[in-house]
Amino acid sequence: MKIVLMHYHLKPGGVTTVLKQQATAISKSGEVLVITGEPPDSSFAFDTAYIPGLGYDGEGRDKIDRPRQVARAVEDAIFSKWKTGCDVLHVHNPILKKNRNFLKILKLLQIQGQNLFLQIHDFAEDGRPRAYFNDEYPANCHYGVINRRDEEILLRAGLKKKGLHRIFNTIHFFDLEDQSPQEEPLILYPIRAIRRKNIGEALLLSLFFKDREALHITLPPNSPADIKPYRKWKDFVKRTALKVLFDAGLSADFPNLVRLAKFMITTSITEGFGFCFLEPWTAHKLLWGRKLPDICRDFETNGIRLDHLYENLWVPLAWLGKENVYEKWVTAIMTSSRLIGLHPGKETISNAFEQVTKGQMIDFGLLDETFQEKIVTRILCQKKDKQTLIRLNPYLAHPGMISNQKPVIEKNHQAITKAYNPQMYQEKLTKIYARVATEPVHHCIDKQVVLNCFFDLRSFSLLKWGPNAV
């Protein structure tokens, strides 16, 4: 088959990693062309066409290219590669408004007869109000999702099963040498430190490490909205002399960081697929930290044990002041609501806040960086408050420790090998492409249903939906 993979850019990150995996899988039995709005940062192993009009708005582009002009450039790239065109145009993350003309471009390509397969990694409705399209999402084409939660939401929103495909991501397995006893072990948070990765909580966890191991956070963020709070956390660590190393992956070999890790952590409050819940086990390392039940249920169905992870990290509301939290919470809700066209009433908001703060506690992951910094500072200064957090969250007494640790690691490693191997991935992808190329579908997405599913005030996080959400 002849497949085109298209994305706004090829910068290092989760979507680019998946795109490379797909290109590798396709090339084993078919042909692939990658079309991107920005040239790759480094050498790219596949045929690539660079069309600036597909890139992010405002990133070095002197003007916004007209949709028809960009769609024509995409078609020209495809027919330059293959005289008869392609079988499937596979587009990544098309419903995030990173390019204001993107949906118009897709519509024009659809009119020209391209078989669209639109793979959603992230929803603007899920805490990214400034990336929300007011336009209707493309109709009568095939969609792809990366977890069961998103599949259920889109089925509820009007898509038909024959035109909606759930495709897992394949997993990178580490081949590590034995650890040298001369090298000091560390705790690793292997992520790009965007706001939704909940960096403040990772710093808080580091205060409970039994042997005061250093926490290593691998990569800095790219977007301006993420860079500002990231720099504040770096300044905070410098002022307080926490044993935390930022940008660890820029100065050290990543596999070596994994090899030296005593265990790995995750504190993320939002994931698409959830690589962070799988990859540590492939290196025979324990994962410890926050669990996202709606993402993790896919993995647990496949036999991966994650029941030792926690779902909440409770802190006393009195430490922050109930009125202070409520005022900022209401402001964030109203701002986000306006951006996506929702209008929750005052009573609805008030009732939701009472639920969120039941027992005069609040989950640390619902707080923004300002509130989180206050909590971390308090634990640094007052030992009795550290004991209070352990009483509220008993797992903090034994970070990175579980019973039957070695059997759990081995069982999870085997389960991941069985369920997420490249061969199965290639077969699944090929079957999806065959259906996209030959089976027309007639359906559309009810955007209001999608909004209602994601915009849940009972789990409304200032970190996710706050003023800098993108």
PDB file of C-alpha atoms in Angstrom, residues 119-297:
ATOM      1  CA  GLN A 119      -5.690   9.852  14.286  1.00  0.00           C
ATOM      2  CA  ILE A 120      -6.459  11.735  17.495  1.00  0.00           C
ATOM      3  CA  HIS A 121      -3.766  11.765  20.149  1.00  0.00           C
ATOM      4  CA  ASP A 122      -5.064  14.802  22.069  1.00  0.00           C
ATOM      5  CA  PHE A 123      -8.440  16.532  22.358  1.00  0.00           C
ATOM      6  CA  ALA A 124      -8.660  20.294  22.780  1.00  0.00           C
ATOM      7  CA  GLU A 125     -11.749  19.494  24.857  1.00  0.00           C
ATOM      8  CA  ASP A 126      -9.429  17.799  27.357  1.00  0.00           C
ATOM      9  CA  GLY A 127      -7.876  20.871  28.958  1.00  0.00           C
ATOM     10  CA  ARG A 128      -6.595  22.757  25.902  1.00  0.00           C
ATOM     11  CA  PRO A 129      -9.276  25.420  25.317  1.00  0.00           C
ATOM     12  CA  ARG A 130      -7.020  27.713  23.283  1.00  0.00           C
ATOM     13  CA  ALA A 131      -6.506  24.915  20.773  1.00  0.00           C
ATOM     14  CA  TYR A 132     -10.251  24.411  20.280  1.00  0.00           C
ATOM     15  CA  PHE A 133     -11.738  24.636  16.771  1.00  0.00           C
ATOM     16  CA  ASN A 134     -15.150  26.256  16.470  1.00  0.00           C
ATOM     17  CA  ASP A 135     -15.457  24.546  13.065  1.00  0.00           C
ATOM     18  CA  GLU A 136     -17.147  21.174  12.808  1.00  0.00           C
ATOM     19  CA  TYR A 137     -14.781  18.232  12.726  1.00  0.00           C
ATOM     20  CA  PRO A 138     -14.401  16.398   9.391  1.00  0.00           C
ATOM     21  CA  ALA A 139     -17.306  14.093   8.585  1.00  0.00           C
ATOM     22  CA  ASN A 140     -17.577  10.900   6.539  1.00  0.00           C
ATOM     23  CA  CYS A 141     -13.979   9.796   7.051  1.00  0.00           C
ATOM     24  CA  HIS A 142     -12.209   7.230   9.241  1.00  0.00           C
ATOM     25  CA  TYR A 143     -10.915   8.180  12.676  1.00  0.00           C
ATOM     26  CA  GLY A 144      -8.312   6.575  14.922  1.00  0.00           C
ATOM     27  CA  VAL A 145      -7.887   6.762  18.697  1.00  0.00           C
ATOM     28  CA  ILE A 146      -5.229   5.417  21.054  1.00  0.00           C
ATOM     29  CA  ASN A 147      -7.267   4.304  24.057  1.00  0.00           C
ATOM     30  CA  ARG A 148     -10.627   2.818  24.990  1.00  0.00           C
ATOM     31  CA  ARG A 149     -11.775   5.997  26.757  1.00  0.00           C
ATOM     32  CA  ASP A 150     -11.524   8.066  23.575  1.00  0.00           C
ATOM     33  CA  GLU A 151     -13.150   5.307  21.549  1.00  0.00           C
ATOM     34  CA  GLU A 152     -16.165   5.237  23.873  1.00  0.00           C
ATOM     35  CA  ILE A 153     -16.483   9.033  23.786  1.00  0.00           C
ATOM     36  CA  LEU A 154     -16.460   9.222  19.985  1.00  0.00           C
ATOM     37  CA  LEU A 155     -18.937   6.369  19.662  1.00  0.00           C
ATOM     38  CA  ARG A 156     -21.196   8.278  22.053  1.00  0.00           C
ATOM     39  CA  ALA A 157     -20.639  11.394  19.929  1.00  0.00           C
ATOM     40  CA  GLY A 158     -21.907   9.757  16.746  1.00  0.00           C
ATOM     41  CA  LEU A 159     -19.094   7.867  15.032  1.00  0.00           C
ATOM     42  CA  LYS A 160     -19.819   4.355  13.786  1.00  0.00           C
ATOM     43  CA  LYS A 161     -17.697   1.360  14.770  1.00  0.00           C
ATOM     44  CA  LYS A 162     -16.737   0.589  11.163  1.00  0.00           C
ATOM     45  CA  GLY A 163     -15.177   4.034  10.830  1.00  0.00           C
ATOM     46  CA  LEU A 164     -13.490   4.282  14.245  1.00  0.00           C
ATOM     47  CA  HIS A 165     -10.310   2.336  14.951  1.00  0.00           C
ATOM     48  CA  ARG A 166      -8.452   1.905  18.237  1.00  0.00           C
ATOM     49  CA  ILE A 167      -4.757   1.428  17.639  1.00  0.00           C
ATOM     50  CA  PHE A 168      -2.264   0.983  20.456  1.00  0.00           C
ATOM     51  CA  ASN A 169       1.253   2.376  20.163  1.00  0.00           C
ATOM     52  CA  THR A 170       4.201   0.041  19.964  1.00  0.00           C
ATOM     53  CA  ILE A 171       6.695   0.222  22.812  1.00  0.00           C
ATOM     54  CA  HIS A 172      10.454   0.735  22.845  1.00  0.00           C
ATOM     55  CA  PHE A 173      12.268  -1.988  24.759  1.00  0.00           C
ATOM     56  CA  PHE A 174      15.554  -1.170  26.496  1.00  0.00           C
ATOM     57  CA  ASP A 175      18.621  -3.389  26.261  1.00  0.00           C
ATOM     58  CA  LEU A 176      20.681  -2.272  29.258  1.00  0.00           C
ATOM     59  CA  GLU A 177      24.017  -3.346  30.633  1.00  0.00           C
ATOM     60  CA  ASP A 178      24.364  -4.239  34.292  1.00  0.00           C
ATOM     61  CA  GLN A 179      24.668  -1.291  36.648  1.00  0.00           C
ATOM     62  CA  SER A 180      28.148  -0.559  37.960  1.00  0.00           C
ATOM     63  CA  PRO A 181      28.245  -0.434  41.768  1.00  0.00           C
ATOM     64  CA  GLN A 182      30.465   2.679  41.595  1.00  0.00           C
ATOM     65  CA  GLU A 183      27.701   4.761  40.030  1.00  0.00           C
ATOM     66  CA  GLU A 184      25.155   6.461  42.258  1.00  0.00           C
ATOM     67  CA  PRO A 185      21.526   5.398  41.677  1.00  0.00           C
ATOM     68  CA  LEU A 186      18.908   7.997  40.851  1.00  0.00           C
ATOM     69  CA  ILE A 187      15.139   8.309  40.492  1.00  0.00           C
ATOM     70  CA  LEU A 188      14.039   9.091  36.936  1.00  0.00           C
ATOM     71  CA  TYR A 189      11.062  11.015  35.577  1.00  0.00           C
ATOM     72  CA  PRO A 190      11.580  10.422  31.818  1.00  0.00           C
ATOM     73  CA  ILE A 191       9.404  13.123  30.231  1.00  0.00           C
ATOM     74  CA  ARG A 192       9.395  16.461  28.476  1.00  0.00           C
ATOM     75  CA  ALA A 193       8.424  18.707  31.371  1.00  0.00           C
ATOM     76  CA  ILE A 194       5.215  20.306  30.123  1.00  0.00           C
ATOM     77  CA  ARG A 195       2.687  21.548  32.688  1.00  0.00           C
ATOM     78  CA  ARG A 196       0.428  18.511  32.411  1.00  0.00           C
ATOM     79  CA  LYS A 197       3.270  16.291  33.597  1.00  0.00           C
ATOM     80  CA  ASN A 198       2.697  17.860  37.027  1.00  0.00           C
ATOM     81  CA  ILE A 199       6.300  18.763  37.875  1.00  0.00           C
ATOM     82  CA  GLY A 200       5.402  20.165  41.305  1.00  0.00           C
ATOM     83  CA  GLU A 201       4.140  16.771  42.416  1.00  0.00           C
ATOM     84  CA  ALA A 202       7.358  15.115  41.257  1.00  0.00           C
ATOM     85  CA  LEU A 203       9.305  17.571  43.439  1.00  0.00           C
ATOM     86  CA  LEU A 204       7.001  16.803  46.359  1.00  0.00           C
ATOM     87  CA  LEU A 205       7.559  13.061  45.961  1.00  0.00           C
ATOM     88  CA  SER A 206      11.321  13.613  45.984  1.00  0.00           C
ATOM     89  CA  LEU A 207      11.074  14.827  49.588  1.00  0.00           C
ATOM     90  CA  PHE A 208       9.962  11.327  50.609  1.00  0.00           C
ATOM     91  CA  PHE A 209      12.663   9.272  48.864  1.00  0.00           C
ATOM     92  CA  LYS A 210      14.123   6.995  51.548  1.00  0.00           C
ATOM     93  CA  ASP A 211      17.793   7.371  50.668  1.00  0.00           C
ATOM     94  CA  ARG A 212      17.497  10.969  49.439  1.00  0.00           C
ATOM     95  CA  GLU A 213      18.238   9.913  45.892  1.00  0.00           C
ATOM     96  CA  ALA A 214      18.359  12.688  43.314  1.00  0.00           C
ATOM     97  CA  LEU A 215      15.363  13.063  41.041  1.00  0.00           C
ATOM     98  CA  HIS A 216      16.340  13.432  37.367  1.00  0.00           C
ATOM     99  CA  ILE A 217      13.825  15.042  34.971  1.00  0.00           C
ATOM    100  CA  THR A 218      14.932  14.423  31.415  1.00  0.00           C
ATOM    101  CA  LEU A 219      13.807  17.141  28.965  1.00  0.00           C
ATOM    102  CA  PRO A 220      12.662  20.782  28.987  1.00  0.00           C
ATOM    103  CA  PRO A 221       9.389  21.870  27.343  1.00  0.00           C
ATOM    104  CA  ASN A 222       9.152  23.545  23.926  1.00  0.00           C
ATOM    105  CA  SER A 223       6.095  25.815  24.082  1.00  0.00           C
ATOM    106  CA  PRO A 224       6.220  29.285  25.724  1.00  0.00           C
ATOM    107  CA  ALA A 225       3.221  28.459  27.934  1.00  0.00           C
ATOM    108  CA  ASP A 226       5.151  25.537  29.427  1.00  0.00           C
ATOM    109  CA  ILE A 227       8.583  27.167  29.537  1.00  0.00           C
ATOM    110  CA  LYS A 228       7.613  29.957  31.963  1.00  0.00           C
ATOM    111  CA  PRO A 229       6.372  27.692  34.813  1.00  0.00           C
ATOM    112  CA  TYR A 230       9.247  25.288  34.100  1.00  0.00           C
ATOM    113  CA  ARG A 231      11.780  28.055  34.702  1.00  0.00           C
ATOM    114  CA  LYS A 232      10.017  28.950  37.931  1.00  0.00           C
ATOM    115  CA  TRP A 233      10.364  25.362  39.140  1.00  0.00           C
ATOM    116  CA  LYS A 234      14.059  25.418  38.242  1.00  0.00           C
ATOM    117  CA  ASP A 235      14.501  28.642  40.228  1.00  0.00           C
ATOM    118  CA  PHE A 236      12.596  27.122  43.145  1.00  0.00           C
ATOM    119  CA  VAL A 237      14.846  24.056  43.192  1.00  0.00           C
ATOM    120  CA  LYS A 238      17.928  26.272  43.115  1.00  0.00           C
ATOM    121  CA  ARG A 239      16.651  28.390  46.042  1.00  0.00           C
ATOM    122  CA  THR A 240      15.683  25.412  48.171  1.00  0.00           C
ATOM    123  CA  ALA A 241      18.612  23.131  47.230  1.00  0.00           C
ATOM    124  CA  LEU A 242      16.317  20.210  46.416  1.00  0.00           C
ATOM    125  CA  LYS A 243      18.062  17.148  45.021  1.00  0.00           C
ATOM    126  CA  VAL A 244      16.534  17.549  41.581  1.00  0.00           C
ATOM    127  CA  LEU A 245      18.354  17.710  38.256  1.00  0.00           C
ATOM    128  CA  PHE A 246      16.457  19.251  35.347  1.00  0.00           C
ATOM    129  CA  ASP A 247      17.364  18.717  31.659  1.00  0.00           C
ATOM    130  CA  ALA A 248      19.159  15.503  32.595  1.00  0.00           C
ATOM    131  CA  GLY A 249      18.584  14.025  29.148  1.00  0.00           C
ATOM    132  CA  LEU A 250      20.415  16.889  27.442  1.00  0.00           C
ATOM    133  CA  SER A 251      23.758  16.140  29.067  1.00  0.00           C
ATOM    134  CA  ALA A 252      23.592  12.382  29.606  1.00  0.00           C
ATOM    135  CA  ASP A 253      22.886   9.308  27.526  1.00  0.00           C
ATOM    136  CA  PHE A 254      19.224   8.421  28.083  1.00  0.00           C
ATOM    137  CA  PRO A 255      19.686   4.619  28.212  1.00  0.00           C
ATOM    138  CA  ASN A 256      22.355   5.183  30.853  1.00  0.00           C
ATOM    139  CA  LEU A 257      19.934   7.280  32.920  1.00  0.00           C
ATOM    140  CA  VAL A 258      17.431   4.431  32.683  1.00  0.00           C
ATOM    141  CA  ARG A 259      20.119   1.930  33.669  1.00  0.00           C
ATOM    142  CA  LEU A 260      21.040   3.968  36.760  1.00  0.00           C
ATOM    143  CA  ALA A 261      17.425   4.508  37.831  1.00  0.00           C
ATOM    144  CA  LYS A 262      16.493   2.824  41.100  1.00  0.00           C
ATOM    145  CA  PHE A 263      12.917   3.220  39.895  1.00  0.00           C
ATOM    146  CA  MET A 264      10.950   5.597  37.664  1.00  0.00           C
ATOM    147  CA  ILE A 265       8.050   7.859  38.518  1.00  0.00           C
ATOM    148  CA  THR A 266       5.076   9.448  36.829  1.00  0.00           C
ATOM    149  CA  THR A 267       2.956  12.296  38.215  1.00  0.00           C
ATOM    150  CA  SER A 268       1.194  13.167  34.963  1.00  0.00           C
ATOM    151  CA  ILE A 269      -2.435  14.309  35.232  1.00  0.00           C
ATOM    152  CA  THR A 270      -3.244  13.814  31.529  1.00  0.00           C
ATOM    153  CA  GLU A 271      -2.086  11.220  29.013  1.00  0.00           C
ATOM    154  CA  GLY A 272      -3.159  10.210  25.551  1.00  0.00           C
ATOM    155  CA  PHE A 273      -1.788   6.718  25.097  1.00  0.00           C
ATOM    156  CA  GLY A 274       0.290   6.537  28.270  1.00  0.00           C
ATOM    157  CA  PHE A 275       3.819   5.443  27.325  1.00  0.00           C
ATOM    158  CA  CYS A 276       4.899   6.379  30.854  1.00  0.00           C
ATOM    159  CA  PHE A 277       2.925   3.439  32.308  1.00  0.00           C
ATOM    160  CA  LEU A 278       4.622   0.868  30.070  1.00  0.00           C
ATOM    161  CA  GLU A 279       8.181   1.758  29.140  1.00  0.00           C
ATOM    162  CA  PRO A 280       9.808   1.498  32.627  1.00  0.00           C
ATOM    163  CA  TRP A 281       8.874  -2.184  32.823  1.00  0.00           C
ATOM    164  CA  THR A 282      10.614  -2.898  29.498  1.00  0.00           C
ATOM    165  CA  ALA A 283      13.852  -1.853  31.212  1.00  0.00           C
ATOM    166  CA  HIS A 284      13.006  -4.101  34.190  1.00  0.00           C
ATOM    167  CA  LYS A 285      12.411  -1.015  36.323  1.00  0.00           C
ATOM    168  CA  LEU A 286       9.596  -0.386  38.778  1.00  0.00           C
ATOM    169  CA  LEU A 287       7.169   2.449  38.012  1.00  0.00           C
ATOM    170  CA  TRP A 288       5.809   4.400  40.966  1.00  0.00           C
ATOM    171  CA  GLY A 289       3.514   7.427  41.168  1.00  0.00           C
ATOM    172  CA  ARG A 290       0.126   8.660  39.977  1.00  0.00           C
ATOM    173  CA  LYS A 291      -2.336   6.400  38.203  1.00  0.00           C
ATOM    174  CA  LEU A 292      -4.827   7.597  35.573  1.00  0.00           C
ATOM    175  CA  PRO A 293      -7.610   4.971  35.750  1.00  0.00           C
ATOM    176  CA  ASP A 294      -9.267   5.791  32.424  1.00  0.00           C
ATOM    177  CA  ILE A 295      -5.923   5.343  30.623  1.00  0.00           C
ATOM    178  CA  CYS A 296      -4.534   2.463  32.700  1.00  0.00           C
ATOM    179  CA  ARG A 297      -7.568   0.194  32.307  1.00  0.00           C
TER     180      ARG A 297
END
